[in-house]
Tab-separated table of C-alpha atoms in Angstrom:
chain	number	residue	atom	x	y	z
A	1	MET	CA	32.853	15.308	-34.981
A	2	HIS	CA	30.841	13.099	-37.321
A	3	THR	CA	33.105	11.330	-39.800
A	4	HIS	CA	31.788	10.265	-43.192
A	5	LEU	CA	32.915	7.158	-44.998
A	6	ASP	CA	35.683	7.670	-47.524
A	7	ILE	CA	33.754	7.960	-50.775
A	8	GLY	CA	34.689	8.216	-54.432
A	9	PRO	CA	33.189	9.289	-57.744
A	10	PHE	CA	31.033	6.453	-59.152
A	11	LEU	CA	27.372	7.356	-59.617
A	12	GLY	CA	27.816	10.845	-58.315
A	13	CYS	CA	26.304	11.048	-54.865
A	14	LEU	CA	24.366	7.801	-55.225
A	15	LEU	CA	26.889	5.189	-54.117
A	16	CYS	CA	29.962	7.242	-53.703
A	17	ALA	CA	32.394	4.546	-52.614
A	18	LEU	CA	32.487	3.334	-56.202
A	19	VAL	CA	34.619	4.338	-59.161
A	20	LEU	CA	33.589	5.006	-62.753
A	21	LEU	CA	32.297	2.004	-64.649
A	22	ALA	CA	35.145	0.348	-66.500
A	23	SER	CA	32.848	-0.665	-69.334
A	24	SER	CA	29.186	-0.535	-70.298
A	25	SER	CA	27.230	-3.678	-71.103
A	26	ALA	CA	24.666	-1.565	-72.914
A	27	SER	CA	26.889	-1.337	-75.978
A	28	ALA	CA	30.234	-2.557	-77.218
A	29	GLU	CA	30.942	0.977	-78.342
A	30	THR	CA	33.240	3.092	-76.211
A	31	TYR	CA	31.840	6.460	-75.199
A	32	PRO	CA	33.791	9.444	-73.902
A	33	PRO	CA	33.597	9.620	-70.107
A	34	PRO	CA	32.049	12.603	-68.351
A	35	PRO	CA	34.479	15.088	-66.809
A	36	ALA	CA	35.488	14.571	-63.199
A	37	PRO	CA	33.338	16.551	-60.750
A	38	THR	CA	34.874	19.666	-59.286
A	39	ASP	CA	33.530	19.171	-55.753
A	40	SER	CA	32.709	15.825	-54.138
A	41	SER	CA	33.080	16.960	-50.522
A	42	ARG	CA	29.425	16.342	-49.643
A	43	TRP	CA	28.845	13.198	-51.657
A	44	GLY	CA	27.082	10.486	-49.741
A	45	GLU	CA	26.258	12.455	-46.597
A	46	HIS	CA	22.638	11.225	-46.688
A	47	ILE	CA	23.355	7.566	-47.516
A	48	GLN	CA	25.898	6.768	-44.822
A	49	ARG	CA	23.997	3.786	-43.401
A	50	THR	CA	23.739	2.082	-46.782
A	51	MET	CA	27.405	2.700	-47.483
A	52	ALA	CA	28.364	1.270	-44.104
A	53	LEU	CA	26.299	-1.876	-44.697
A	54	LEU	CA	28.000	-2.429	-48.044
A	55	ALA	CA	31.496	-1.610	-46.851
A	56	THR	CA	31.387	-3.768	-43.719
A	57	SER	CA	29.957	-6.926	-45.285
A	58	THR	CA	32.156	-10.006	-44.899
A	59	PRO	CA	31.725	-13.701	-45.824
A	60	PRO	CA	30.616	-14.663	-42.290
A	61	ARG	CA	28.509	-11.526	-41.951
A	62	ARG	CA	26.753	-10.692	-45.205
A	63	ASN	CA	24.729	-7.574	-44.480
A	64	LYS	CA	21.315	-7.526	-46.121
A	65	VAL	CA	20.971	-4.403	-48.280
A	66	ARG	CA	17.710	-3.718	-50.101
A	67	VAL	CA	17.927	-1.258	-52.989
A	68	LEU	CA	14.832	-0.112	-54.868
A	69	PHE	CA	14.661	1.821	-58.128
A	70	TYR	CA	11.275	3.538	-58.360
A	71	GLY	CA	9.764	5.912	-60.887
A	72	GLN	CA	8.477	5.622	-64.428
A	73	SER	CA	9.861	4.754	-67.871
A	74	ILE	CA	13.258	6.477	-67.514
A	75	THR	CA	13.874	4.432	-64.370
A	76	GLU	CA	12.882	1.241	-66.209
A	77	GLN	CA	15.803	1.654	-68.602
A	78	GLU	CA	19.118	-0.163	-68.959
A	79	TRP	CA	21.190	2.232	-66.829
A	80	THR	CA	19.630	0.806	-63.668
A	81	LYS	CA	20.808	-2.689	-64.662
A	82	LEU	CA	24.324	-1.369	-65.188
A	83	VAL	CA	24.257	0.102	-61.703
A	84	ALA	CA	22.841	-3.065	-60.139
A	85	ASP	CA	25.334	-5.363	-61.888
A	86	ASP	CA	28.251	-3.190	-60.876
A	87	LEU	CA	27.123	-3.081	-57.253
A	88	ARG	CA	26.949	-6.873	-57.133
A	89	ARG	CA	30.399	-7.131	-58.660
A	90	ARG	CA	31.968	-4.592	-56.292
A	91	PHE	CA	30.274	-5.821	-53.134
A	92	PRO	CA	30.041	-9.614	-53.552
A	93	GLU	CA	30.015	-10.135	-49.789
A	94	ALA	CA	26.884	-8.035	-49.277
A	95	ASP	CA	23.515	-9.774	-49.463
A	96	LEU	CA	22.097	-7.414	-52.069
A	97	ASP	CA	18.417	-7.444	-52.980
A	98	ILE	CA	18.127	-4.940	-55.835
A	99	GLN	CA	14.727	-4.496	-57.427
A	100	ASN	CA	13.318	-2.188	-60.063
A	101	ARG	CA	9.602	-1.576	-59.634
A	102	ALA	CA	9.340	1.444	-61.925
A	103	LEU	CA	6.093	1.759	-63.885
A	104	GLY	CA	6.263	3.317	-67.334
A	105	GLY	CA	3.766	6.109	-67.892
A	106	PHE	CA	2.907	6.434	-64.205
A	107	SER	CA	3.359	10.031	-63.047
A	108	SER	CA	3.824	11.131	-59.444
A	109	GLN	CA	0.041	11.418	-59.099
A	110	VAL	CA	-0.256	7.661	-59.692
A	111	LEU	CA	2.968	6.448	-58.085
A	112	VAL	CA	1.940	7.944	-54.758
A	113	LYS	CA	-0.840	5.315	-54.824
A	114	THR	CA	1.068	2.342	-56.274
A	115	ALA	CA	3.765	2.862	-53.639
A	116	GLU	CA	1.354	1.232	-51.198
A	117	GLN	CA	2.067	-2.126	-52.867
A	118	ASP	CA	5.436	-1.534	-54.515
A	119	LEU	CA	7.529	0.602	-52.191
A	120	TYR	CA	6.576	0.480	-48.520
A	121	PRO	CA	6.239	-3.332	-48.142
A	122	PHE	CA	9.689	-3.837	-49.702
A	123	TYR	CA	11.126	-1.577	-46.981
A	124	PRO	CA	14.306	-0.599	-48.868
A	125	ASP	CA	17.515	0.512	-47.243
A	126	LEU	CA	18.084	2.744	-50.260
A	127	LEU	CA	15.433	4.221	-52.550
A	128	ILE	CA	16.557	5.666	-55.891
A	129	PHE	CA	13.723	7.838	-57.165
A	130	HIS	CA	12.952	9.788	-60.322
A	131	VAL	CA	9.523	10.699	-61.625
A	132	TYR	CA	7.733	13.409	-63.589
A	133	GLY	CA	4.389	14.905	-62.613
A	134	ASP	CA	2.681	16.963	-59.925
A	135	HIS	CA	5.219	18.428	-57.494
A	136	ARG	CA	2.761	18.099	-54.600
A	137	ARG	CA	2.365	14.350	-55.120
A	138	TYR	CA	6.148	14.103	-55.526
A	139	GLU	CA	6.560	15.512	-52.038
A	140	ASP	CA	3.735	13.335	-50.727
A	141	SER	CA	5.651	10.253	-51.873
A	142	LEU	CA	8.737	11.352	-49.971
A	143	ALA	CA	6.785	12.279	-46.846
A	144	ARG	CA	5.107	8.862	-46.777
A	145	THR	CA	8.398	7.100	-47.424
A	146	ARG	CA	9.860	8.886	-44.421
A	147	GLN	CA	6.835	8.004	-42.276
A	148	ARG	CA	6.606	4.345	-43.244
A	149	THR	CA	10.168	3.214	-43.917
A	150	ALA	CA	13.700	3.886	-42.715
A	151	ALA	CA	14.973	4.204	-46.285
A	152	GLU	CA	17.751	6.542	-47.281
A	153	VAL	CA	16.566	8.335	-50.406
A	154	VAL	CA	18.368	9.450	-53.548
A	155	LEU	CA	16.552	11.893	-55.843
A	156	MET	CA	17.705	12.306	-59.426
A	157	THR	CA	17.311	15.520	-61.375
A	158	ASP	CA	16.150	15.360	-65.004
A	159	HIS	CA	18.297	14.849	-68.069
A	160	TRP	CA	17.833	16.970	-71.191
A	161	GLY	CA	15.113	15.966	-73.636
A	162	ALA	CA	15.219	16.692	-77.352
A	163	ASP	CA	12.675	19.507	-77.084
A	164	THR	CA	15.021	21.515	-74.843
A	165	ASP	CA	17.694	21.695	-77.552
A	166	LYS	CA	16.726	24.771	-79.564
A	167	SER	CA	18.921	26.442	-82.144
A	168	GLY	CA	21.984	24.695	-80.777
A	169	GLN	CA	21.334	25.828	-77.198
A	170	LEU	CA	19.851	23.940	-74.267
A	171	VAL	CA	16.879	25.909	-72.973
A	172	ASP	CA	14.900	24.515	-70.054
A	173	SER	CA	11.162	25.060	-69.810
A	174	LYS	CA	9.714	27.123	-66.982
A	175	TRP	CA	8.152	23.934	-65.640
A	176	GLY	CA	11.508	22.158	-65.786
A	177	GLU	CA	13.147	24.972	-63.833
A	178	PHE	CA	10.287	24.982	-61.331
A	179	MET	CA	10.486	21.218	-60.754
A	180	ASP	CA	14.258	21.355	-60.365
A	181	GLU	CA	13.827	23.978	-57.648
A	182	CYS	CA	11.087	21.925	-55.973
A	183	LEU	CA	13.246	18.800	-55.992
A	184	HIS	CA	16.079	20.529	-54.179
A	185	LYS	CA	13.679	22.012	-51.626
A	186	VAL	CA	12.061	18.691	-50.761
A	187	ALA	CA	15.475	16.995	-50.694
A	188	ALA	CA	16.600	19.474	-48.049
A	189	LYS	CA	13.327	19.117	-46.139
A	190	TYR	CA	13.443	15.314	-45.972
A	191	GLY	CA	17.202	14.801	-45.842
A	192	CYS	CA	17.564	13.185	-49.263
A	193	GLU	CA	20.662	12.805	-51.392
A	194	VAL	CA	20.477	14.577	-54.762
A	195	VAL	CA	22.102	13.213	-57.893
A	196	GLU	CA	22.738	16.170	-60.177
A	197	VAL	CA	22.095	14.958	-63.714
A	198	LYS	CA	20.978	18.067	-65.583
A	199	GLN	CA	24.089	20.244	-65.361
A	200	PRO	CA	26.733	17.554	-66.037
A	201	TRP	CA	24.533	16.205	-68.851
A	202	ALA	CA	24.587	19.629	-70.500
A	203	GLU	CA	28.335	19.924	-69.953
A	204	TYR	CA	28.850	16.495	-71.512
A	205	LEU	CA	26.858	17.460	-74.600
A	206	THR	CA	28.822	20.681	-74.988
A	207	ALA	CA	32.232	19.095	-74.417
A	208	ASN	CA	31.551	16.389	-76.992
A	209	HIS	CA	29.769	18.643	-79.514
A	210	LEU	CA	26.557	16.641	-79.292
A	211	LYS	CA	22.903	17.534	-79.653
A	212	ALA	CA	20.543	16.360	-76.922
A	213	GLN	CA	19.033	13.894	-79.406
A	214	ALA	CA	22.368	12.064	-79.716
A	215	LEU	CA	21.751	10.422	-76.323
A	216	LEU	CA	18.076	9.648	-76.927
A	217	LYS	CA	16.115	7.061	-78.898
A	218	ASP	CA	13.072	9.327	-79.109
A	219	GLY	CA	12.324	12.705	-77.584
A	220	ILE	CA	13.101	11.709	-73.990
A	221	HIS	CA	14.043	8.025	-73.540
A	222	LEU	CA	17.704	7.048	-73.473
A	223	ASN	CA	19.626	5.169	-76.137
A	224	ASP	CA	22.746	3.112	-75.320
A	225	HIS	CA	24.900	6.228	-75.104
A	226	GLY	CA	22.366	7.914	-72.833
A	227	ASN	CA	22.138	4.855	-70.589
A	228	TYR	CA	25.924	4.825	-70.303
A	229	LEU	CA	25.999	8.487	-69.269
A	230	MET	CA	23.112	8.123	-66.827
A	231	ALA	CA	24.880	5.227	-65.103
A	232	GLU	CA	28.034	7.328	-64.862
A	233	LEU	CA	26.245	10.369	-63.445
A	234	ALA	CA	23.482	8.771	-61.414
């Protein structure tokens, strides 16, 4: 029987050996934490190698672990720094090389090309990926990553933008629903981990009586509160 590492709730299924962030450097303000997940039984099943490298690092044997954040403007934001800083703090004996090569405004149609310089040569152990755009180019990026690297891949679903909050109810667009379905299909096809952001984000808004805009600085980009929540869920 294959035995998974013992994993916990920080960052959802991203780096599941971690616990919730004790504090957020994005703001001195304290935000309500998201509710505990109801089922974590399958967390981390597609990032076992990365977790093993982190967990087995020791002072005389500092395992090299390359982590790459890739996507567009959402992935450029502060939540990725919170994740990176916390990883370094929790795994000081690992030789962590964490880079963010996200490109604001670059959709999947463009990132599939820029990956030639940004993604494949870096050869990450763990790729954390979120992008908007053409679903076909989204899958192309994953297919090429599988062909040209040995990276374990984490795909993040979308958060809720301001335009989805209508009359006090969160209503996803048909395109949003379509892309969410596509993401889960390609994740299954290529053996990727999925970080579920959309549903717990909605539950967080409801539980705390917040509008979608309360976590945003414009229609889609995250404010400090949004960065805190993304780091907790991602």
